[in-house]
mmCIF file of C-alpha atoms and ligand atoms in Angstrom:
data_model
loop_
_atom_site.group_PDB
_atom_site.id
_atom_site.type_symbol
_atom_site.label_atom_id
_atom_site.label_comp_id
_atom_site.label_asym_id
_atom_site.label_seq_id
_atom_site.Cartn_x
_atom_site.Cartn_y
_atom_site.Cartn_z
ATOM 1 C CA UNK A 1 0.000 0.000 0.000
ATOM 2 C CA UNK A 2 1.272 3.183 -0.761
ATOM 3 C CA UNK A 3 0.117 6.459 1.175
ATOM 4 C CA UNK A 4 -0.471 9.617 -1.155
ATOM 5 C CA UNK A 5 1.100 13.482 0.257
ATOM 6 C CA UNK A 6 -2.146 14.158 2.243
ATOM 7 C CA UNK A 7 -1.866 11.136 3.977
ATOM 8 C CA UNK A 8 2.124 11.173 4.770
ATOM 9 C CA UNK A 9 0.787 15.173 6.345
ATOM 10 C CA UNK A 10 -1.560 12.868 8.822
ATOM 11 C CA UNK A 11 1.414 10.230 9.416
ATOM 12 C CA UNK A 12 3.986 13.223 10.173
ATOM 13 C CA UNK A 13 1.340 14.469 12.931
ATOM 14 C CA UNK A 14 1.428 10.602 14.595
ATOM 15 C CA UNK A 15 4.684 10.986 13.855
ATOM 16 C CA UNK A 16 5.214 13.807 16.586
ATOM 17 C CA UNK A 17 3.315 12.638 18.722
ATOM 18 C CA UNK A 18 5.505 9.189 19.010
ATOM 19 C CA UNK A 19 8.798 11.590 19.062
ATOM 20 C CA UNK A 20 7.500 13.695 21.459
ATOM 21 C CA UNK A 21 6.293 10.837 23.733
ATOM 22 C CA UNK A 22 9.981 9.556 23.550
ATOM 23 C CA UNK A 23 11.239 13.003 24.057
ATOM 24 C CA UNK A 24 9.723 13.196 27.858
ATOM 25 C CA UNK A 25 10.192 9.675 28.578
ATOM 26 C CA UNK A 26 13.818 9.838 27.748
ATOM 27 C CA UNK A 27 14.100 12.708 30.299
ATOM 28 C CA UNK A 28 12.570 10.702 33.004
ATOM 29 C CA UNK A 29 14.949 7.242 32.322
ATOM 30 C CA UNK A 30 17.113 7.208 35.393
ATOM 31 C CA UNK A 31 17.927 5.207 38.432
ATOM 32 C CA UNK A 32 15.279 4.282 40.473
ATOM 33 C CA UNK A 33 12.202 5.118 38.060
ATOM 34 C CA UNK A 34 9.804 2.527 37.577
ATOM 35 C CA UNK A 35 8.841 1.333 34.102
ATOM 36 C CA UNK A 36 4.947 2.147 34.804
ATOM 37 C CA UNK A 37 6.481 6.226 35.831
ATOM 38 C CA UNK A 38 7.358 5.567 31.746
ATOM 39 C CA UNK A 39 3.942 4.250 30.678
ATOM 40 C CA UNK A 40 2.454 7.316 32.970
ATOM 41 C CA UNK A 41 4.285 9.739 31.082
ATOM 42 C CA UNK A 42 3.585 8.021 27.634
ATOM 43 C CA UNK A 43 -0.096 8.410 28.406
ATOM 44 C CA UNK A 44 0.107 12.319 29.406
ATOM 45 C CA UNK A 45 1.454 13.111 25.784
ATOM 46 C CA UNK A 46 -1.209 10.991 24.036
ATOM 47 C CA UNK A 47 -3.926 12.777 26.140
ATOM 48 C CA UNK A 48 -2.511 16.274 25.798
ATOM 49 C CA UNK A 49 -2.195 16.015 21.521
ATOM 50 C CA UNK A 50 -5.595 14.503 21.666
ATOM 51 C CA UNK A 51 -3.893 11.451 20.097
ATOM 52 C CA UNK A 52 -5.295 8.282 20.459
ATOM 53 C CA UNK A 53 -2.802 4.274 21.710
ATOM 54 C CA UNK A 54 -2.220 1.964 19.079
ATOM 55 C CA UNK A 55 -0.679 -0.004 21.722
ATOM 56 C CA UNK A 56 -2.804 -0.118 24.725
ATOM 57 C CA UNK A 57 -5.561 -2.701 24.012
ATOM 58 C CA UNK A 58 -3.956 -4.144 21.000
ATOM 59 C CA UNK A 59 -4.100 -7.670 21.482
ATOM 60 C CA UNK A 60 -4.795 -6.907 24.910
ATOM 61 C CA UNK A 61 -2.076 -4.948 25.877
ATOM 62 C CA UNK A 62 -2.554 -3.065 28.820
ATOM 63 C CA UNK A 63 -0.035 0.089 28.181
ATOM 64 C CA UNK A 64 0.575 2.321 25.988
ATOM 65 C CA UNK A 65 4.434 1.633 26.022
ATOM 66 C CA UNK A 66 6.547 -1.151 26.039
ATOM 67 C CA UNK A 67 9.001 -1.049 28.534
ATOM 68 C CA UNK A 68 12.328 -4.188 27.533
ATOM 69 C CA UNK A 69 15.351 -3.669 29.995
ATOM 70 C CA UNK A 70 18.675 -5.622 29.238
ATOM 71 C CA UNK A 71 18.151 -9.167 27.919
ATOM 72 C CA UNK A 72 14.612 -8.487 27.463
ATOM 73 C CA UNK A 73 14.636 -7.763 23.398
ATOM 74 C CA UNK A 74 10.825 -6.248 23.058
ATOM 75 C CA UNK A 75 7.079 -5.947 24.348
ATOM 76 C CA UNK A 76 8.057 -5.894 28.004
ATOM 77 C CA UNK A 77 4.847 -4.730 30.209
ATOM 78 C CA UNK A 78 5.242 -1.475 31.941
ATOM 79 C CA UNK A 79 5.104 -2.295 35.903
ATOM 80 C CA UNK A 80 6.709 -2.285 39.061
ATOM 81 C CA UNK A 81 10.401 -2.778 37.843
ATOM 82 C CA UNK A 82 13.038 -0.296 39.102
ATOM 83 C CA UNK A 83 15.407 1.085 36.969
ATOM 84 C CA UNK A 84 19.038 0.481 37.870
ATOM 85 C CA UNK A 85 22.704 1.879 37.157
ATOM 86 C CA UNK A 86 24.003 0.374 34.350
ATOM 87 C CA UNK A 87 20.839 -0.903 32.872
ATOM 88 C CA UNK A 88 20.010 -0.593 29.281
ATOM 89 C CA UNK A 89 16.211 -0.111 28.496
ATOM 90 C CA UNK A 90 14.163 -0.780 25.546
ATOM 91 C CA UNK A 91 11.542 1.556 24.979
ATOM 92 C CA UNK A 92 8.608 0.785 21.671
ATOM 93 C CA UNK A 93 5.744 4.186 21.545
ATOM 94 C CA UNK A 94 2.855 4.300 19.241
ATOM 95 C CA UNK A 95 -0.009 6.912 18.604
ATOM 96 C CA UNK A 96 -2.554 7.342 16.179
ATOM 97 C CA UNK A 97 -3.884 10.571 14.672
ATOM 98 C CA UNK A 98 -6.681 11.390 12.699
ATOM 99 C CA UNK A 99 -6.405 7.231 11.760
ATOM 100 C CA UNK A 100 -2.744 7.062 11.094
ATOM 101 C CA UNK A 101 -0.569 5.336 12.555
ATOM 102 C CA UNK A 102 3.345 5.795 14.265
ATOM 103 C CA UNK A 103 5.572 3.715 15.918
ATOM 104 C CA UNK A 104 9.150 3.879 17.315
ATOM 105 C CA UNK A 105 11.621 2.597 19.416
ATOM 106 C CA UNK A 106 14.752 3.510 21.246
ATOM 107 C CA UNK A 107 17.118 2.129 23.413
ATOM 108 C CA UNK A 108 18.228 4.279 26.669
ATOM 109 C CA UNK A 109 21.640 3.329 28.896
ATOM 110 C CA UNK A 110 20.574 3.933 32.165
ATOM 111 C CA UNK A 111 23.570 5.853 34.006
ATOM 112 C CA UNK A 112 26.689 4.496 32.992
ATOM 113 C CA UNK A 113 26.552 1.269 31.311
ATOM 114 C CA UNK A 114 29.327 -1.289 30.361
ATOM 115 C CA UNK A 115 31.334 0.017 27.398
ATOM 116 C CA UNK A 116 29.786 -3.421 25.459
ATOM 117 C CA UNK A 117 26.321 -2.107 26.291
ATOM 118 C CA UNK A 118 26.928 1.074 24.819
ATOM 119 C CA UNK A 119 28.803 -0.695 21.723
ATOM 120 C CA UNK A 120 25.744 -2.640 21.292
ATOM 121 C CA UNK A 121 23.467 0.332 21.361
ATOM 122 C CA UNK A 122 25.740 2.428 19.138
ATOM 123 C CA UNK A 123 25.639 -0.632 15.985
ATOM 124 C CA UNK A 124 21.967 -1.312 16.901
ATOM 125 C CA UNK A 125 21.288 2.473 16.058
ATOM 126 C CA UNK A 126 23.742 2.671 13.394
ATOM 127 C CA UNK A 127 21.944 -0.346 11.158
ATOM 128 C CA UNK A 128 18.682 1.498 11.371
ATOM 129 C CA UNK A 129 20.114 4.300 9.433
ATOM 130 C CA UNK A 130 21.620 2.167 7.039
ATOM 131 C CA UNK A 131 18.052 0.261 6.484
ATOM 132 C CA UNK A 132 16.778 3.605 6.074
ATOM 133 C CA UNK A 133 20.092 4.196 3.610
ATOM 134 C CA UNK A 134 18.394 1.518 1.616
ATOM 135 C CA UNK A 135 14.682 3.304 1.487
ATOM 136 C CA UNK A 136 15.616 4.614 -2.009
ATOM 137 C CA UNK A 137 13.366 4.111 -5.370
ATOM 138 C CA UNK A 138 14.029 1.148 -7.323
ATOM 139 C CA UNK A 139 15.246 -0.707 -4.370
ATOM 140 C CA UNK A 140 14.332 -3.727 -3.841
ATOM 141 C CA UNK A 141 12.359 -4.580 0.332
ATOM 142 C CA UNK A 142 14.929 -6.941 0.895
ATOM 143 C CA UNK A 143 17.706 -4.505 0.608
ATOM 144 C CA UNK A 144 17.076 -2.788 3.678
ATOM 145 C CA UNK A 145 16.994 -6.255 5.655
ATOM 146 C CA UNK A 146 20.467 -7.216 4.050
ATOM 147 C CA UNK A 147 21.701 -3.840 4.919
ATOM 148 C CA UNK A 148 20.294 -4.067 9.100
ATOM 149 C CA UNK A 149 22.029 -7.305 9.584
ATOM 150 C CA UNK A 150 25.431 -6.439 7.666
ATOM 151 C CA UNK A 151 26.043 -3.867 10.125
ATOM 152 C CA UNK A 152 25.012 -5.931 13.259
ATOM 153 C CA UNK A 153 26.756 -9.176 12.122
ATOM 154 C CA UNK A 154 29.953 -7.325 11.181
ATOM 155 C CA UNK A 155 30.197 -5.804 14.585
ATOM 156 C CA UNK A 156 30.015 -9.766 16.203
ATOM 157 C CA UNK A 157 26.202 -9.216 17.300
ATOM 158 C CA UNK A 158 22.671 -10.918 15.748
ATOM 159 C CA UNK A 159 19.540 -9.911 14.430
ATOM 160 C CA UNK A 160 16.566 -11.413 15.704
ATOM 161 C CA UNK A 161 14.529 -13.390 13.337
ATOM 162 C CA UNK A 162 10.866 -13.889 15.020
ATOM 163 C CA UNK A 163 10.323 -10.478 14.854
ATOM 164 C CA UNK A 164 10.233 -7.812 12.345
ATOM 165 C CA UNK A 165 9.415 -4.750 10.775
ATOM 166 C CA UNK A 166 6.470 -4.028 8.985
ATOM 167 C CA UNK A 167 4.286 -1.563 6.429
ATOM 168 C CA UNK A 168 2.484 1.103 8.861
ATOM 169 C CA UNK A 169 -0.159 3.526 8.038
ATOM 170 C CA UNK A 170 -3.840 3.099 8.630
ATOM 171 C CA UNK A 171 -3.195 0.242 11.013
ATOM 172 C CA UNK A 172 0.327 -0.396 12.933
ATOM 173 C CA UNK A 173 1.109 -3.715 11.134
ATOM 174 C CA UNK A 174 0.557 -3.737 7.734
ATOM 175 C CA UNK A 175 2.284 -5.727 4.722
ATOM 176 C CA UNK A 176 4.668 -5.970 3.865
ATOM 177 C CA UNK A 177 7.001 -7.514 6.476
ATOM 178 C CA UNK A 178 10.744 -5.830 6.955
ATOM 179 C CA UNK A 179 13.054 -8.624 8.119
ATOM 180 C CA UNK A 180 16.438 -7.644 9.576
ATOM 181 C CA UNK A 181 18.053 -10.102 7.983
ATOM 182 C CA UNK A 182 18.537 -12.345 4.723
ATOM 183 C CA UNK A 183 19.937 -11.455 0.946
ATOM 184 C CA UNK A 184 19.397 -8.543 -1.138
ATOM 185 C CA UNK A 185 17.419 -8.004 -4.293
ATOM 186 C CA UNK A 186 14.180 -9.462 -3.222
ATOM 187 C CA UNK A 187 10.897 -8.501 -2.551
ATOM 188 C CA UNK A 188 8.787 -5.302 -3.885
ATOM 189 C CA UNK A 189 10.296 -2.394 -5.629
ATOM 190 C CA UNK A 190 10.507 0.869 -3.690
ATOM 191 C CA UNK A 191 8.338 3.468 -4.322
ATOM 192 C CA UNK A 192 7.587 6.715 -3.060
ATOM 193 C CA UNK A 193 4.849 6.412 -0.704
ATOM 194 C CA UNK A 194 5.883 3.308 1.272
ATOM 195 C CA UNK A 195 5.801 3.747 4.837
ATOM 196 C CA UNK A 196 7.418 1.034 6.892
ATOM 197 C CA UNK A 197 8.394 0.831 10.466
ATOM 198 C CA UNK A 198 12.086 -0.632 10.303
ATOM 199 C CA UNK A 199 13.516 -2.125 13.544
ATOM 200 C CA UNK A 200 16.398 -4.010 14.153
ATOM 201 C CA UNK A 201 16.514 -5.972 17.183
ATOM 202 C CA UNK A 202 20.180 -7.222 17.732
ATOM 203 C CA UNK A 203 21.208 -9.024 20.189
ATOM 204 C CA UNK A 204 24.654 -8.888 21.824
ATOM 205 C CA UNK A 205 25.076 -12.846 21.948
ATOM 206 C CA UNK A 206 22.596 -15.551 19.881
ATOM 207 C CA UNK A 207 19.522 -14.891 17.891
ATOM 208 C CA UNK A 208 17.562 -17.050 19.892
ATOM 209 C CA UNK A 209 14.587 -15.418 21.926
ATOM 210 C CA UNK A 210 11.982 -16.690 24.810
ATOM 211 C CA UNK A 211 8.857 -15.631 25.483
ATOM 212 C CA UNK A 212 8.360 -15.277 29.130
ATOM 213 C CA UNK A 213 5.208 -16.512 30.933
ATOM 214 C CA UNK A 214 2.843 -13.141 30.895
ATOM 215 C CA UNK A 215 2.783 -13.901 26.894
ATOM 216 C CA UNK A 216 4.342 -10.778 26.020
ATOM 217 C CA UNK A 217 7.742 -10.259 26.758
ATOM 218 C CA UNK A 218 10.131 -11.628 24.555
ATOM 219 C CA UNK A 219 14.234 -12.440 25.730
ATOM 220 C CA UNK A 220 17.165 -13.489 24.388
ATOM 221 C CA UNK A 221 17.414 -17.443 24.706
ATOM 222 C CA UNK A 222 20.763 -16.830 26.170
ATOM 223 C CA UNK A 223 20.223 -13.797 28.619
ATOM 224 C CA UNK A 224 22.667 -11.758 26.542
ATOM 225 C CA UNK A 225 21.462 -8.056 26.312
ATOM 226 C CA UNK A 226 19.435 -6.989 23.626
ATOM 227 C CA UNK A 227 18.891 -3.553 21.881
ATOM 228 C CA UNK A 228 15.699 -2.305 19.706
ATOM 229 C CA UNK A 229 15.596 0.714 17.698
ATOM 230 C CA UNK A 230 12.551 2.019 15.215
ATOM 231 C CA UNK A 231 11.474 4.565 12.921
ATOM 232 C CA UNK A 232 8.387 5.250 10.791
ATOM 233 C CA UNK A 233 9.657 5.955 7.640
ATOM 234 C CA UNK A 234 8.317 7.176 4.462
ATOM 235 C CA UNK A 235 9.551 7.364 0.973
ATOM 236 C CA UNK A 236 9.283 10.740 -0.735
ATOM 237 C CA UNK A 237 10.188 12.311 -3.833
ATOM 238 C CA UNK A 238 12.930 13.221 -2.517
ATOM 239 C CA UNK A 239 14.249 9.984 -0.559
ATOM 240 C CA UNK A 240 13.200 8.318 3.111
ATOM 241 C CA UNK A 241 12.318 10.599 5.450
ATOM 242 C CA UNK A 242 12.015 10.197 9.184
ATOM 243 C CA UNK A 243 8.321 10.833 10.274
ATOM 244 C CA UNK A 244 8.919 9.777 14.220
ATOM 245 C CA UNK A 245 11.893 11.684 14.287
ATOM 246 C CA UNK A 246 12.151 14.590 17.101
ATOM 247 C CA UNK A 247 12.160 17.974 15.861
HETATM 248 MG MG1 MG B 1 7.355 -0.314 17.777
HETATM 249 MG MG1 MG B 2 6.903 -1.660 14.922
#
């Protein structure tokens, strides 16, 4: 599906909304701040742009953030867990406005973290821009994949392969999927007016994950840490531009 100009105006305004909810939340990640003080905070933003949560009640989620610390790769439950020093902490933030959809993800060190943390964070970030790199006309889907897990797997890390990116516009999941891995050259051409949420989720040890027993969270199989960034991205005229983006 491809979303027309007056559509990518509505996705920019979700688009805000998302950056902005990361913006506060971001300010608030320290020690000793629960991952529901997150949610809380997540909530005011929606409620003050009039925005409506494409997370809470999807699937029966009951936030409107996810909240992932360390091993825990994504879709961690906001609740009663303290942040700590040295902690790394995954966090995923949706809105919709006027029907459109955004969605984004970012991975905070809490304090100072372990220089491997903050190598893992740093190449996690880094292969998101070069999947966006690959958001270019005449592309092929596949190419931003191959490009995502080139940069993780030449830094010693993995992608995880369960879970993906995905088309985004009038609902959060759309077609097509956006591995972070596999060759390039396949899938749909590129156009202008795609919009795809592209998130690498790499993992500092084995691709393996585990879903714990509330259903939702997902860890790594080998309780190595895990980092998760996202964007909303759209392909325009003039190349992929960031609609979650703060700013
Ligand atoms: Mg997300
Ligand atoms: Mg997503």
């Amino acid at each position: 599906m491809r979303r027309n100009a007056e559509e990518i105006v509505k996705m920019r305004k979700a688009g805000r909304v998302v950056a902005e909810m990361h913006q506060r939340i971001r300010e608030r990640v320290r020690p000793g701040v629960t991952t529901r003080d997150l949610d809380k905070v997540g909530r005011e933003v929606i409620e003050r742009r009039g925005a409506r949560s494409n997370f809470l009640g999807y699937h029966g989620f009951p936030a409107v953030i996810c909240t992932s610390p360390n091993d825990m790769i994504v879709h961690g439950i906001p609740g009663k867990y303290r942040l700590q020093e040295g902690d790394i902490i995954s966090i995923d933030c949706g809105a919709i406005v006027e029907g459109y959809h955004g969605d984004s993800a970012w991975t905070h060190p809490v304090g100072e973290i372990p220089e491997e943390a903050r190598r893992l964070l740093a190449v996690t970030e880094q292969s998101l821009w070069k999947g966006l790199a690959a958001m270019r006309e005449g592309n092929r889907l596949s190419d931003i994949s191959h490009a995502v897990q080139e940069v993780a797997e030449a830094a010693g890390f993995s992608v995880v392969r369960e879970y993906v990116g995905h088309g985004i516009g009038t609902a959060m999941h759309e077609e097509p999927q956006v591995p972070n891995w596999g060759p390039p050259g396949k899938g749909i051409k590129l156009r202008a007016g795609h919009v795809f949420a592209i998130e690498p989720m790499v993992n500092a040890g084995g691709p393996e994950t585990r879903l714990l027993d509330d259903g939702w969270a997902v860890v790594t199989a080998d309780g190595s840490l895990s980092a998760h960034f996202e964007h909303t991205i759209a392909i325009t005229d003039d190349g992929p531009e960031v609609l979650t983006a703060v700013g």
